[in-house]
Short mmCIF file of C-alpha atoms in Angstrom, two decimals:
data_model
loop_
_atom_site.label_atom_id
_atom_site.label_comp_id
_atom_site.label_asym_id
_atom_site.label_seq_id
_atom_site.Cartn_x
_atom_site.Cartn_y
_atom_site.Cartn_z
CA UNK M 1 -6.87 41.20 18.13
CA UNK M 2 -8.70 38.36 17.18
CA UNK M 3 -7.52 34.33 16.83
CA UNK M 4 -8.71 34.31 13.63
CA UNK M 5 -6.01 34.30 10.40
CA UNK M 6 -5.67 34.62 7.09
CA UNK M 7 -5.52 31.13 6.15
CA UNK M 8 -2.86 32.11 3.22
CA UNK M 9 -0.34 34.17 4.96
CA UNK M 10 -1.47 33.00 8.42
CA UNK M 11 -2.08 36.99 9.55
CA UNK M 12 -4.16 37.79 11.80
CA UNK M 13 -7.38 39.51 11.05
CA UNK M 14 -7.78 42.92 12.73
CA UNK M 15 -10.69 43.52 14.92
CA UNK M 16 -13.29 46.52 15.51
CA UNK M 17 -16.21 46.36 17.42
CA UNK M 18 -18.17 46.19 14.58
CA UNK M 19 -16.25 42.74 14.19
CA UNK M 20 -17.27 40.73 17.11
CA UNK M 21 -19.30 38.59 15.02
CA UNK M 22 -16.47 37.17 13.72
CA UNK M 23 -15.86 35.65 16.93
CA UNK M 24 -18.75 33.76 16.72
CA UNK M 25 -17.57 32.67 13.18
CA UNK M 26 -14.13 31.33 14.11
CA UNK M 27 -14.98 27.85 12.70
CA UNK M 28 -15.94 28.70 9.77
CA UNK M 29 -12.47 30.55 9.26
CA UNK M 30 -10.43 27.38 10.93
CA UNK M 31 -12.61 24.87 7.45
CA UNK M 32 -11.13 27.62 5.43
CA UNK M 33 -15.23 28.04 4.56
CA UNK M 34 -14.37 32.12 4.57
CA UNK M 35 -10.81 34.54 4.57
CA UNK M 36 -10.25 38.07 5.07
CA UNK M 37 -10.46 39.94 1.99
CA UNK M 38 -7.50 41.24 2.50
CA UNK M 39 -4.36 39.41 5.25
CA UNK M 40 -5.61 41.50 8.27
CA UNK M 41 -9.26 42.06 7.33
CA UNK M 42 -12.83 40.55 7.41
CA UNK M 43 -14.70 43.02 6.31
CA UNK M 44 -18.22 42.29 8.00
CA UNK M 45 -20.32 45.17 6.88
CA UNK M 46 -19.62 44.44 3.25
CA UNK M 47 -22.20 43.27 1.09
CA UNK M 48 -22.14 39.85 0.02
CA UNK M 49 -22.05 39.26 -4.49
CA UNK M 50 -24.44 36.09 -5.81
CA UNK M 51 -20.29 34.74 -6.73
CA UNK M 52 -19.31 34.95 -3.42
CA UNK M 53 -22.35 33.72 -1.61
CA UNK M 54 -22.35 30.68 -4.15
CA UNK M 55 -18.79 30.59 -3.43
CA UNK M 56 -19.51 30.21 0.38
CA UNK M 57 -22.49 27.37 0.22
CA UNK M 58 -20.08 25.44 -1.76
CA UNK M 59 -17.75 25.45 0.61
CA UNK M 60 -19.86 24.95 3.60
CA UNK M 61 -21.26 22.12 1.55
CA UNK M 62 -17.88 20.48 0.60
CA UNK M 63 -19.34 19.53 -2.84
CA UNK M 64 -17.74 19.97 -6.53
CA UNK M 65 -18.90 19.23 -10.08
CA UNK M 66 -17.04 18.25 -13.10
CA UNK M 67 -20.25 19.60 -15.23
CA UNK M 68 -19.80 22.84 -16.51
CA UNK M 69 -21.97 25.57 -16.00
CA UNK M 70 -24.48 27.04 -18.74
CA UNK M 71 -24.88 31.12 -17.83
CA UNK M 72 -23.45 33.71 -20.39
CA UNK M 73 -21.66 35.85 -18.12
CA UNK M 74 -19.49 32.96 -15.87
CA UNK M 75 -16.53 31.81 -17.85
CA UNK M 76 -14.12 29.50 -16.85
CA UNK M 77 -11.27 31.34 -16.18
CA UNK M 78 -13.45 33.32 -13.66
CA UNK M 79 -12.47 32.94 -10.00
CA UNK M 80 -15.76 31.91 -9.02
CA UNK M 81 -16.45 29.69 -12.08
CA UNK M 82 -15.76 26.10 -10.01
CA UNK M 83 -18.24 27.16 -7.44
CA UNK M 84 -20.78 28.43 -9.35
CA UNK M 85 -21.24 25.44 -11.44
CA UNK M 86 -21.31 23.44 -8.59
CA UNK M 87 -23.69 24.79 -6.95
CA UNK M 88 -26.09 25.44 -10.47
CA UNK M 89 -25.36 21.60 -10.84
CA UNK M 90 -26.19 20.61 -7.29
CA UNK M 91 -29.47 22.67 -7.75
CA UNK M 92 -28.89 25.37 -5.20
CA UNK M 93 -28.69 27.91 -7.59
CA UNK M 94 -30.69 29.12 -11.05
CA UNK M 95 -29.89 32.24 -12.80
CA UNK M 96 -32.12 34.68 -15.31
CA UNK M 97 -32.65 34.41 -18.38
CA UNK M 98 -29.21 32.58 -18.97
CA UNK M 99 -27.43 34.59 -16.92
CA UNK M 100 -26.22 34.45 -13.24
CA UNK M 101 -25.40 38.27 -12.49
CA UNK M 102 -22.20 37.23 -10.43
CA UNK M 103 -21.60 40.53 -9.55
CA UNK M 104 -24.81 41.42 -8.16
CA UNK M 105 -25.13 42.02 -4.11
CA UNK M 106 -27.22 38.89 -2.93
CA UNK M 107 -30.98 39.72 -1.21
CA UNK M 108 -31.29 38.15 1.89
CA UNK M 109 -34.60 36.64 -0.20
CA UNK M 110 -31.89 34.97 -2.68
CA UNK M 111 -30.01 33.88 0.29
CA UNK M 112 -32.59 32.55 1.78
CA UNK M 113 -33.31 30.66 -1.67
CA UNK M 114 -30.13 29.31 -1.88
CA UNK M 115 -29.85 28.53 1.72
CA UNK M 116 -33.02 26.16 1.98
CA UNK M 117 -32.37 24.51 -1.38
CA UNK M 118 -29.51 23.41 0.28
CA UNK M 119 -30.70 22.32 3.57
CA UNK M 120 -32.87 20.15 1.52
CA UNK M 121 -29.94 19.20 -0.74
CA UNK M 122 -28.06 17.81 3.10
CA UNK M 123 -31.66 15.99 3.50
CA UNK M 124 -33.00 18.01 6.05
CA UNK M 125 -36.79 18.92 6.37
CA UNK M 126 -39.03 22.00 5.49
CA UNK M 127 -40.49 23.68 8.41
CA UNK M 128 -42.80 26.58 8.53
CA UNK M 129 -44.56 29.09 10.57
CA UNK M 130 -41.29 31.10 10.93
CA UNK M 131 -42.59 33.64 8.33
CA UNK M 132 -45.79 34.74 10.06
CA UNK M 133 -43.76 37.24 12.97
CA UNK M 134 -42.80 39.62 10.26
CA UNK M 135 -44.43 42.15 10.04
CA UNK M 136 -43.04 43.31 6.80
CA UNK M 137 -43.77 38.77 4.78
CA UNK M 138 -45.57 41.05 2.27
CA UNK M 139 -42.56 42.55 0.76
CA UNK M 140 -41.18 38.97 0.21
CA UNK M 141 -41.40 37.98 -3.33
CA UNK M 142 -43.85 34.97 -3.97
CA UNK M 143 -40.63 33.01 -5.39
CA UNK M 144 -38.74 33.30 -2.27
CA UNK M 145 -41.45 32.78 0.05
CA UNK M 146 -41.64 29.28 1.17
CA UNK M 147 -37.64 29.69 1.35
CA UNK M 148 -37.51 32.30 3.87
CA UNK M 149 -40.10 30.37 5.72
CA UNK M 150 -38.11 27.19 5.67
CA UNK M 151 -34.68 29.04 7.17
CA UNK M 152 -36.47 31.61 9.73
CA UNK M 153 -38.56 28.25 11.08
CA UNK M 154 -35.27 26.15 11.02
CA UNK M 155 -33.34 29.22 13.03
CA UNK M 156 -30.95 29.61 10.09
CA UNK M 157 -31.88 33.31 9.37
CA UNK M 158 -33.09 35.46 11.53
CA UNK M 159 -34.93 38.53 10.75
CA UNK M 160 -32.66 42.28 11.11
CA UNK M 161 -34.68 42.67 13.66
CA UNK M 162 -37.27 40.81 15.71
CA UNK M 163 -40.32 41.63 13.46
CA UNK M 164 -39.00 42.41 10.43
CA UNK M 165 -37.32 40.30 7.91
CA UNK M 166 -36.31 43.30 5.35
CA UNK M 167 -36.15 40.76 2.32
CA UNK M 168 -34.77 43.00 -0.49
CA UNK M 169 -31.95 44.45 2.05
CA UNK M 170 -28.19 42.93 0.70
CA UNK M 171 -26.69 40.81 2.86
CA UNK M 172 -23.13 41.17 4.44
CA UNK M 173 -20.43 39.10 5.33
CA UNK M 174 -21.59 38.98 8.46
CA UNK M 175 -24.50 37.66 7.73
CA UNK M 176 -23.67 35.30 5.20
CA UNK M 177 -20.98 34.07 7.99
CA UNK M 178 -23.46 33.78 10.76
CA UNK M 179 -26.04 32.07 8.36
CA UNK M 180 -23.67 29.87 7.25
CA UNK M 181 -22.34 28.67 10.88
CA UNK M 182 -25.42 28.32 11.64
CA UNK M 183 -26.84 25.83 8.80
CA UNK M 184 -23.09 23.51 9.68
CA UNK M 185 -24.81 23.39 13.18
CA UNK M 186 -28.24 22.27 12.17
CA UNK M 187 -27.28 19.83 9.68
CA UNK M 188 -24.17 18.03 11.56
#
């Protein structure tokens, strides 16, 4: 069983062997950054929504906004609605067309977006060269590009596996976790 709880009912979250990541993602559970999805579980294999992701870098950021937020399908009586306007208002986020497709499962490309627009956002510096040991940088999207270059140099994302970077795979809570930990670390 694992240390980590619920941090509304306090339980603790039950643990597979496909969880052991969460281990490595206790502190990010103890800033009350991420929760179970339900009182005893994490969930790690579960694919991440834009919402939630937003939702995460918000969190990890410890920002808010008092602007609202201009996309025609986030409301604000939506759970996420606080966290996606503050992260459309800090400029870690865009959506298309007017919308923000909340519901969507996040790329690891739109993570990565989101991911180095904050790292700049905390005033930390582009690197590059990280891009060129996939094998597979062609299947990036040019508008995600110099993103996923920025977090694979910086060691914030690493590829799935050590060659490939799989850019239109979803990412999972796991993932997002790990990602997240990971940019606290590099920008504390």
């Amino acid at each position: 069983m694992s240390d980590i709880k619920n941090k509304t009912s306090g339980t603790p979250l039950s643990e597979t062997p496909v969880t052991l990541s969460i281990r490595y993602n206790e502190p990010m559970a103890a800033k009350g950054i991420v929760a179970g999805v339900t009182p005893t579980t994490f969930e790690p294999e579960r694919e991440v929504t834009r919402a939630e992701f937003a939702t995460l870098m918000v969190k990890t950021l410890n920002i808010t906004s008092d602007a609202p937020a201009n996309f025609a399908d986030v409301g604000q009586h939506d759970w996420f609605y606080p966290y996606v306007k503050t992260a459309a208002n800090a400029g870690l986020i865009v959506g298309y067309d007017g919308y923000f497709r909340p519901d969507d499962r996040i790329t690891r490309e739109e993570m990565a977006v989101i991911v180095a627009k904050a790292y700049a956002y905390a005033g930390q510096e582009a690197a590059s060269g990280g891009i060129d040991k996939f094998t597979d940088k062609e299947m990036i999207a040019q508008w995600a590009y110099a993103a996923v270059d920025t977090v694979t140099s910086a060691g914030l994302i690493a590829g799935m596996t050590p060659d490939t970077f799989e850019a239109s795979a979803n990412t999972t809570r796991a993932q997002a976790v790990a990602v997240l930990r990971r940019f606290l670390d590099a920008i504390q």
